[in-house]
mmCIF file of C-alpha atoms in Angstrom:
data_model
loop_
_atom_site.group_PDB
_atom_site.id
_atom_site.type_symbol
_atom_site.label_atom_id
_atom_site.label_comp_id
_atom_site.label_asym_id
_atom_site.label_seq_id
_atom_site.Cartn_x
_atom_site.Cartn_y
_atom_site.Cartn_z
ATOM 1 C CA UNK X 1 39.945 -6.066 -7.065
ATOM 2 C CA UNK X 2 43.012 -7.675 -8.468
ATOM 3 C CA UNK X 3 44.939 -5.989 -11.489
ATOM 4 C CA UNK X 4 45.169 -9.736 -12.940
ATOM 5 C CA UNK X 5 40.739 -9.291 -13.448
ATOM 6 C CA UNK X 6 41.313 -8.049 -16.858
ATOM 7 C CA UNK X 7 37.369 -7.798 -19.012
ATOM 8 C CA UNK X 8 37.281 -8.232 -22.492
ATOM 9 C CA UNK X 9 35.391 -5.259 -24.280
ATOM 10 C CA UNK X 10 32.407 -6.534 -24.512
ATOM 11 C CA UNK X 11 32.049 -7.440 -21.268
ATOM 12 C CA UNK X 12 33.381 -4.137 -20.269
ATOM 13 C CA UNK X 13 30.958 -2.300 -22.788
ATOM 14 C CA UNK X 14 28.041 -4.612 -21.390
ATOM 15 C CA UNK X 15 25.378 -2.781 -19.569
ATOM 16 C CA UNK X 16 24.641 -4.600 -16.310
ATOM 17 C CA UNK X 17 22.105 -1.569 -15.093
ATOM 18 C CA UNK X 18 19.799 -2.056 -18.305
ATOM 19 C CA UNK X 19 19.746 -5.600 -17.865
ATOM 20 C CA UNK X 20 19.221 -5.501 -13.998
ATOM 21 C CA UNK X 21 16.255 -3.270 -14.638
ATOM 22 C CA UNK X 22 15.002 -5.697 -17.559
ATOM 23 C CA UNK X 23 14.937 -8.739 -15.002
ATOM 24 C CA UNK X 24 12.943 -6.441 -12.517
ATOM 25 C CA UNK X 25 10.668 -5.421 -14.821
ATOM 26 C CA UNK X 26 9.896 -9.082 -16.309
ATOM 27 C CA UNK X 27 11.458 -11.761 -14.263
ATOM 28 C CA UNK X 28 7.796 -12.624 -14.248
ATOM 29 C CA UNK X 29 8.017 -14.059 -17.655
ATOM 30 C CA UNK X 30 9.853 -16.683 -16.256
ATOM 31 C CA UNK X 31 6.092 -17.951 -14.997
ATOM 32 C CA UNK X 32 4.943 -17.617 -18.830
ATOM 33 C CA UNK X 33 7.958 -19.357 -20.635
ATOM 34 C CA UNK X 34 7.497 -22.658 -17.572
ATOM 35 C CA UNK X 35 3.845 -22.604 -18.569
ATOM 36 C CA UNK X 36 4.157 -22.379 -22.569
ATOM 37 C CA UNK X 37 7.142 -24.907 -21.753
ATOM 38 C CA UNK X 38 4.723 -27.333 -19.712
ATOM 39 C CA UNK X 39 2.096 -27.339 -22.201
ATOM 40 C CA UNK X 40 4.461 -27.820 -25.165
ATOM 41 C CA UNK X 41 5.673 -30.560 -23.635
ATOM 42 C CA UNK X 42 2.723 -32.344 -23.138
ATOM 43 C CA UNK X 43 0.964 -31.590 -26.790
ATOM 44 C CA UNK X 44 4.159 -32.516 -28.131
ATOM 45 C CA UNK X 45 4.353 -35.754 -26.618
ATOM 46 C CA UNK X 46 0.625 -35.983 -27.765
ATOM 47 C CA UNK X 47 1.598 -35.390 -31.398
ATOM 48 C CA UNK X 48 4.712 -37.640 -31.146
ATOM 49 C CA UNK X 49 2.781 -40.765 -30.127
ATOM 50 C CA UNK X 50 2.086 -42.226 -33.578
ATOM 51 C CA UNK X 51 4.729 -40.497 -34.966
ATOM 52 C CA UNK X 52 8.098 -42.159 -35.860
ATOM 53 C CA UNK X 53 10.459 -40.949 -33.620
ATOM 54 C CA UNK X 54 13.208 -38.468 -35.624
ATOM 55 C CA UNK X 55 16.981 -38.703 -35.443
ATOM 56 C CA UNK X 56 18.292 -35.229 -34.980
ATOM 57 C CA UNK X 57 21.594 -36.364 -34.272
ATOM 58 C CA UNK X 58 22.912 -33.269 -36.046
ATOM 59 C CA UNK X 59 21.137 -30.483 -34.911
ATOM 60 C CA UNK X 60 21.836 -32.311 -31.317
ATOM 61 C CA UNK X 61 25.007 -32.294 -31.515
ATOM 62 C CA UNK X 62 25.754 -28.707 -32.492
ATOM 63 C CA UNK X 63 22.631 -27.375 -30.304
ATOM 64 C CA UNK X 64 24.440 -29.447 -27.227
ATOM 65 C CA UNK X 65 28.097 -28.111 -28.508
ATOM 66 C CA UNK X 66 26.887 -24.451 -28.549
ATOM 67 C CA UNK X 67 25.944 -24.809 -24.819
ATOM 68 C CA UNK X 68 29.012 -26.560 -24.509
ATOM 69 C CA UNK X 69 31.287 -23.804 -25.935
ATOM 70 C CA UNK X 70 28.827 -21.730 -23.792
ATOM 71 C CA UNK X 71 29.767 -23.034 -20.642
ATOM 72 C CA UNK X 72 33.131 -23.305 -20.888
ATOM 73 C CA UNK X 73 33.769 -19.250 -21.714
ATOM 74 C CA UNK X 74 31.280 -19.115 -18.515
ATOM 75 C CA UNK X 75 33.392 -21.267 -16.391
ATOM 76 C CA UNK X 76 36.571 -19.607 -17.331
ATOM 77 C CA UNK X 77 35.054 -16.081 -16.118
ATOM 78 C CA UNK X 78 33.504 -16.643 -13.360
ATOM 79 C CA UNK X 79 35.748 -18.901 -11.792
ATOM 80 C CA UNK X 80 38.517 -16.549 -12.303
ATOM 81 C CA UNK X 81 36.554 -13.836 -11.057
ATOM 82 C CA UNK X 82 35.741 -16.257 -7.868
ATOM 83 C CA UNK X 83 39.343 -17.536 -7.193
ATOM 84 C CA UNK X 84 40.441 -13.792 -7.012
ATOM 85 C CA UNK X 85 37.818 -12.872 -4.166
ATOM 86 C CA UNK X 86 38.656 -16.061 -2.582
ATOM 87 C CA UNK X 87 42.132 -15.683 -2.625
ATOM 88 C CA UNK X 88 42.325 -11.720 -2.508
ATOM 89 C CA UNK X 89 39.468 -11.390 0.485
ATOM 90 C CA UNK X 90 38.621 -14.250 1.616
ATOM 91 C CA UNK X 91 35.481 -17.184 1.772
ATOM 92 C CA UNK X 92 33.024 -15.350 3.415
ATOM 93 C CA UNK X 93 33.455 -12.352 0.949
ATOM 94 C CA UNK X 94 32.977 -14.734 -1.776
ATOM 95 C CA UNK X 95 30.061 -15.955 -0.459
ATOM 96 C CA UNK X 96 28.297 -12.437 0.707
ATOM 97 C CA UNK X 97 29.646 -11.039 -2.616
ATOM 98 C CA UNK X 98 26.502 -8.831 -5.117
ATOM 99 C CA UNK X 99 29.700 -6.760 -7.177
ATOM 100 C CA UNK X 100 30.165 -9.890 -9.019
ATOM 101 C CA UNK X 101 26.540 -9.302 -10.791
ATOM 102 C CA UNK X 102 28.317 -5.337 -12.446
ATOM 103 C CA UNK X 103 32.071 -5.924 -12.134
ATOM 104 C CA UNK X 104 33.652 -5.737 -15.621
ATOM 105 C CA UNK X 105 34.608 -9.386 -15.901
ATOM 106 C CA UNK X 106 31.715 -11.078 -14.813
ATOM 107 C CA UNK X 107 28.810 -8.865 -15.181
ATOM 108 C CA UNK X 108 27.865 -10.196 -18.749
ATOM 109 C CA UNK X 109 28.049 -14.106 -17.669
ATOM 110 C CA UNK X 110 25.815 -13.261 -14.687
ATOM 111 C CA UNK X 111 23.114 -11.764 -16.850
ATOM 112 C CA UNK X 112 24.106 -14.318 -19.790
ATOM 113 C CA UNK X 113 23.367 -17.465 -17.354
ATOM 114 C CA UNK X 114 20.696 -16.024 -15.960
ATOM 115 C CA UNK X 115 18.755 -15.652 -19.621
ATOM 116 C CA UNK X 116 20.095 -18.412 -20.767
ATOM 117 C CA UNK X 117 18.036 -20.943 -18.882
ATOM 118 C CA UNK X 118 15.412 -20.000 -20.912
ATOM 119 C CA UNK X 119 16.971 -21.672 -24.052
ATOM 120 C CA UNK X 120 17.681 -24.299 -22.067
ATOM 121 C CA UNK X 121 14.623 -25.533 -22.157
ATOM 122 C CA UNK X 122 15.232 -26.442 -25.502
ATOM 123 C CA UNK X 123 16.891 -29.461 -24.260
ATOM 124 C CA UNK X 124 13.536 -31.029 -24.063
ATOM 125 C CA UNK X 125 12.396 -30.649 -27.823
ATOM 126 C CA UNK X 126 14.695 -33.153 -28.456
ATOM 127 C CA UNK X 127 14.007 -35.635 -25.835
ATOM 128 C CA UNK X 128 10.471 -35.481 -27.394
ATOM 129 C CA UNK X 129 10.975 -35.472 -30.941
ATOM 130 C CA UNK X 130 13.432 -38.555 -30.485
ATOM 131 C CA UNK X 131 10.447 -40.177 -27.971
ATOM 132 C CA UNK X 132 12.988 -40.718 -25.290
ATOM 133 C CA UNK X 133 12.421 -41.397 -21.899
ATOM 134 C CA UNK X 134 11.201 -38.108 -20.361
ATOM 135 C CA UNK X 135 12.142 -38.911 -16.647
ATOM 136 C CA UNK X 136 9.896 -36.174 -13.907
ATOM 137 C CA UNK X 137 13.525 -34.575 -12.535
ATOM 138 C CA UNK X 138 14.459 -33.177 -16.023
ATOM 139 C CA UNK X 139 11.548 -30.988 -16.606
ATOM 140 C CA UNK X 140 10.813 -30.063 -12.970
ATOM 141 C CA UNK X 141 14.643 -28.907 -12.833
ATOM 142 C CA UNK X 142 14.247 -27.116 -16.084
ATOM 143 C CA UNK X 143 11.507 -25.120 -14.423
ATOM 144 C CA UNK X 144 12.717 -24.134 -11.418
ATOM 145 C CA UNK X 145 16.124 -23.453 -12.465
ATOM 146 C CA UNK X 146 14.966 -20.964 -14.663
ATOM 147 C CA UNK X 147 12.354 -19.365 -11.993
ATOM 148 C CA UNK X 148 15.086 -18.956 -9.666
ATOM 149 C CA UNK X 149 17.906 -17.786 -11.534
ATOM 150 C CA UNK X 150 15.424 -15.518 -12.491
ATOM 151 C CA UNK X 151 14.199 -14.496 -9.438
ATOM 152 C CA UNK X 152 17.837 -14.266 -7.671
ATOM 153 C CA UNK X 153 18.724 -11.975 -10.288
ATOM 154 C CA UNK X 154 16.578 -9.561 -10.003
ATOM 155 C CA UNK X 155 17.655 -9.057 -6.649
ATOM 156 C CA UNK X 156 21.402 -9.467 -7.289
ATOM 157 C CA UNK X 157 21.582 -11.262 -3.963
ATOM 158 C CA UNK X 158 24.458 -12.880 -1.890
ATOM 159 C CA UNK X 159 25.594 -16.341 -3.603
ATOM 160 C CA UNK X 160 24.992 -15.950 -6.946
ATOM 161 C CA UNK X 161 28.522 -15.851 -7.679
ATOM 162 C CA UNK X 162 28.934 -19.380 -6.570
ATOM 163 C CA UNK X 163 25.680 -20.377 -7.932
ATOM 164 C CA UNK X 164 26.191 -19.356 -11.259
ATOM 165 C CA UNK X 165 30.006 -20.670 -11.338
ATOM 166 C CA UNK X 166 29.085 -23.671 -10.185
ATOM 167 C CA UNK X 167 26.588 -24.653 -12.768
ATOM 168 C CA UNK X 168 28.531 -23.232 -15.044
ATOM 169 C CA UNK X 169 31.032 -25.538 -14.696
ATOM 170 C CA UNK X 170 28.810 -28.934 -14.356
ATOM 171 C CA UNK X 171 27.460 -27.727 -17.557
ATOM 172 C CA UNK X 172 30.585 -27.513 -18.870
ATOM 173 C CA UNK X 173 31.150 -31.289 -18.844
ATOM 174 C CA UNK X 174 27.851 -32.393 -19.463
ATOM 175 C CA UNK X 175 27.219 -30.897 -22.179
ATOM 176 C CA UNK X 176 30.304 -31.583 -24.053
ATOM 177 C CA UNK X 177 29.426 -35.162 -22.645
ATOM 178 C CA UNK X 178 26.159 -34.649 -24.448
ATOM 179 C CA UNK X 179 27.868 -33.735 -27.579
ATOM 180 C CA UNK X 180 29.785 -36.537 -27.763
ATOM 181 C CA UNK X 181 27.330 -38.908 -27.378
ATOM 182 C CA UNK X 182 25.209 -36.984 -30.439
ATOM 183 C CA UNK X 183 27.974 -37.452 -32.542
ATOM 184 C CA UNK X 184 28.228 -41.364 -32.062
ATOM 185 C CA UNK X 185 31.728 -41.336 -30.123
ATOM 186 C CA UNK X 186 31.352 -44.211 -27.022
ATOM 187 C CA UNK X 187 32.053 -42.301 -23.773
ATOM 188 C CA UNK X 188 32.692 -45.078 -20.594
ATOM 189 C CA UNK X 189 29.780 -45.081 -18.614
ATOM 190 C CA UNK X 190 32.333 -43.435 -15.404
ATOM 191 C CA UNK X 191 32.325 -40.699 -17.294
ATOM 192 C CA UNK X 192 28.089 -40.541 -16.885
ATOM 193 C CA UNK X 193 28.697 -41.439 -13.222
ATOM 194 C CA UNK X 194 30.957 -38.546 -12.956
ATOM 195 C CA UNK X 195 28.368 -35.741 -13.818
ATOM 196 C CA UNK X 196 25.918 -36.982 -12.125
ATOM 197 C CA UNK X 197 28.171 -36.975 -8.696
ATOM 198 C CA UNK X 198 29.416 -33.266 -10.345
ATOM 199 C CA UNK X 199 25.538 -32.783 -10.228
ATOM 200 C CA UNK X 200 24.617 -34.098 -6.631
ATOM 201 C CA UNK X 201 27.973 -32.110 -5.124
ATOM 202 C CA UNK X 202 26.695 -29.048 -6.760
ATOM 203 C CA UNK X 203 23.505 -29.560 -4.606
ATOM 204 C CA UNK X 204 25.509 -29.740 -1.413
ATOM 205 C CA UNK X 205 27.465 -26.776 -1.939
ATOM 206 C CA UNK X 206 23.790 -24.637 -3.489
ATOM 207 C CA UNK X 207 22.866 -25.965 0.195
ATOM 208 C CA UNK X 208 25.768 -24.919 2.329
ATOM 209 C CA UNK X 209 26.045 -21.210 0.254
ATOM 210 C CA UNK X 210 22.298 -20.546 1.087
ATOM 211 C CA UNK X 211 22.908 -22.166 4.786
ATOM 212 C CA UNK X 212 25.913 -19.333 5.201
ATOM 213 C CA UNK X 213 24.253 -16.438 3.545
ATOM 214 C CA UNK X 214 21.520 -17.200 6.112
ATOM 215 C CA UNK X 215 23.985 -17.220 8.928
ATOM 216 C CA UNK X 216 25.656 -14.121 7.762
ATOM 217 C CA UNK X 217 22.294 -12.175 6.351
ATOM 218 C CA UNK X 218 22.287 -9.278 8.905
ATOM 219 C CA UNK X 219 25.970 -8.361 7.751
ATOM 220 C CA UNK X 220 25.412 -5.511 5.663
ATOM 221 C CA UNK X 221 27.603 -7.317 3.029
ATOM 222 C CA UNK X 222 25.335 -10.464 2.527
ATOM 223 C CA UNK X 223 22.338 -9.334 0.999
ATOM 224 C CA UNK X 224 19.704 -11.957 0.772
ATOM 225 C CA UNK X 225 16.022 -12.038 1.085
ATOM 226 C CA UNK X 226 14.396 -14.948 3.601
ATOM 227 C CA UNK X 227 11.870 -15.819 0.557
ATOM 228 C CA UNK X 228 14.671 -16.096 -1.780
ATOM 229 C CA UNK X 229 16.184 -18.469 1.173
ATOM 230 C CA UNK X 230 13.531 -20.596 2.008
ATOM 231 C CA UNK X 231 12.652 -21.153 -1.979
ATOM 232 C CA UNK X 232 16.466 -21.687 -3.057
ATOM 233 C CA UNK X 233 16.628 -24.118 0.021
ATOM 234 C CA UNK X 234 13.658 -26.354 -1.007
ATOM 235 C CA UNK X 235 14.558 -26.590 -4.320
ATOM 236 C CA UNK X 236 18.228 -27.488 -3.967
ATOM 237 C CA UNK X 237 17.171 -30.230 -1.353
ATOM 238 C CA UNK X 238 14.748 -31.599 -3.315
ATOM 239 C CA UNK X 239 17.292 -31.566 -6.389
ATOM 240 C CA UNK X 240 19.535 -33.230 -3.987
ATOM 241 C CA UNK X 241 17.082 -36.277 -3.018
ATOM 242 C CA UNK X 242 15.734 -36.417 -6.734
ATOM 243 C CA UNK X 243 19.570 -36.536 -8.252
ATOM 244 C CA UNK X 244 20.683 -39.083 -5.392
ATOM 245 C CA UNK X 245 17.594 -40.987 -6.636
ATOM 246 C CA UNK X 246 18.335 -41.219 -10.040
ATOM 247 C CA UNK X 247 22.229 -42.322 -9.564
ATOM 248 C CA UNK X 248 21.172 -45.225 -7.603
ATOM 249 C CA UNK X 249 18.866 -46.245 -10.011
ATOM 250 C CA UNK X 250 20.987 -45.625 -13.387
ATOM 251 C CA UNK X 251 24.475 -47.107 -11.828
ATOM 252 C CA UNK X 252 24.152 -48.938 -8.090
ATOM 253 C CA UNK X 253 20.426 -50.979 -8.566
ATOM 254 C CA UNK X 254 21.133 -54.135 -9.818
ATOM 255 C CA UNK X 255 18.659 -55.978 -12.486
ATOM 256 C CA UNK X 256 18.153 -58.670 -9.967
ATOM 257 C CA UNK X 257 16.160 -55.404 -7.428
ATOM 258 C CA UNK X 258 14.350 -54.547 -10.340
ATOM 259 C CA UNK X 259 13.129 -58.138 -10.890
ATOM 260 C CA UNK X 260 12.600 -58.390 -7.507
ATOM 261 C CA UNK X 261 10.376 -54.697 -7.701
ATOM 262 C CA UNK X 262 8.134 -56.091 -10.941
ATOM 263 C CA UNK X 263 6.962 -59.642 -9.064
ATOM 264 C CA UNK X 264 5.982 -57.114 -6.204
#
């Protein structure tokens, strides 16, 4: 690996064998925390309903700027891990790469994302103590995200590196989007657009990685499963459809097709 791949020492210190055997031994959690989530969810929407809806602007804003913060240090780490495979051996490499789940700089933000789409679903708490809009695509993403990530993990399998840097870096944005929204600034509504193209490109490529490792699955060097295939397939299409969905409605559809939609 290139000289230039230089780990802080924590993430040199960081035990990626421990946590590897952590995710084997209770990646089935995952199934727990989406049910508790799922039910929380709908009691709290329950206990919300004659309930004045609550501000949390504050506590918003700094929950949204620690994911923010989050996902920026993730970006930076894995990307430069990334553009040195890329660039020092190649696409295909990249793609059939498993060292980036234990090599010194990445190994943390591999485990890191992977646990941290647990908090994540956080995100929700405030959608439903604020009685916003709580649209089908943001909980069923929440859900599966985390079930996969988890999943994948476990088996440190081909992709992940591109995966994980990926999402790390669409997170990056919207959540600092997020953030400044909380704390009252006016961001133009391109900016919106923007993530939400980041978003539907990130399904694209989730498709095209998983279409490759596929392809190149019998090399010894792309290590994949076909259930991890088949399941990372169907969701990314269907988050592909649902987020292509939503764009047209929040930013193409014009009032005068929603008119139109309520006389039908």
């Amino acid at each position: 690996m290139n000289d230039s791949l230089r780990a802080f020492d924590f993430e040199r210190q960081f035990d990626d064998r421990v946590a590897l055997e952590w995710f084997q031994q209770n990646w089935g959690t995952a199934f727990v925390l989406s049910g508790t989530y799922a039910v929380l969810i709908y009691f709290g929407r329950v206990f919300m309903k004659r309930r004045e809806k609550l501000d949390l602007r504050t506590p918003l804003m700094l929950w949204s700027l620690s994911l923010a913060v989050f996902s920026i240090m993730g970006t930076l780490r894995t990307g430069w891990y990334m553009f040195n495979v890329v660039t020092t051996h190649g696409f295909r490499r990249s793609v059939c790469d498993t060292a980036f789940y234990s090599a010194p700089v990445s190994k943390f933000w591999a485990f890191a994302f992977a646990l941290s789409k647990a908090p994540e679903l956080g995100d929700t708490l405030f959608i439903v103590l604020r009685k916003q809009r709580l649209i089908f695509l943001h909980w069923y993403h929440h859900i599966t995200v985390l079930l996969y990530s988890w999943y994948s993990y476990k088996d440190h399998v081909a992709g992940g590196g591109w995966f994980m840097t990926i999402n790390y870096t669409v997170h990056a944005f919207m959540y600092s989007y997020y953030t400044a929204r909380a704390a009252g600034a006016r961001v133009p509504k391109p900016f919106a657009m923007l993530i939400t193209a980041m978003q539907i490109t990130q399904m694209f490529a989730g498709l095209s990685v998983l279409g490759l490792v596929y392809s190149w699955k019998h090399d010894v060097h792309c290590v994949s499963t076909m259930h991890n295939i088949i399941y990372g397939s169907v969701m990314y299409l269907s988050y592909l459809l649902l987020f292509s969905v939503f764009f047209y409605q929040s930013y193409l559809k014009r009032p005068a097709d929603e008119k139109r939609e309520k006389r039908e």
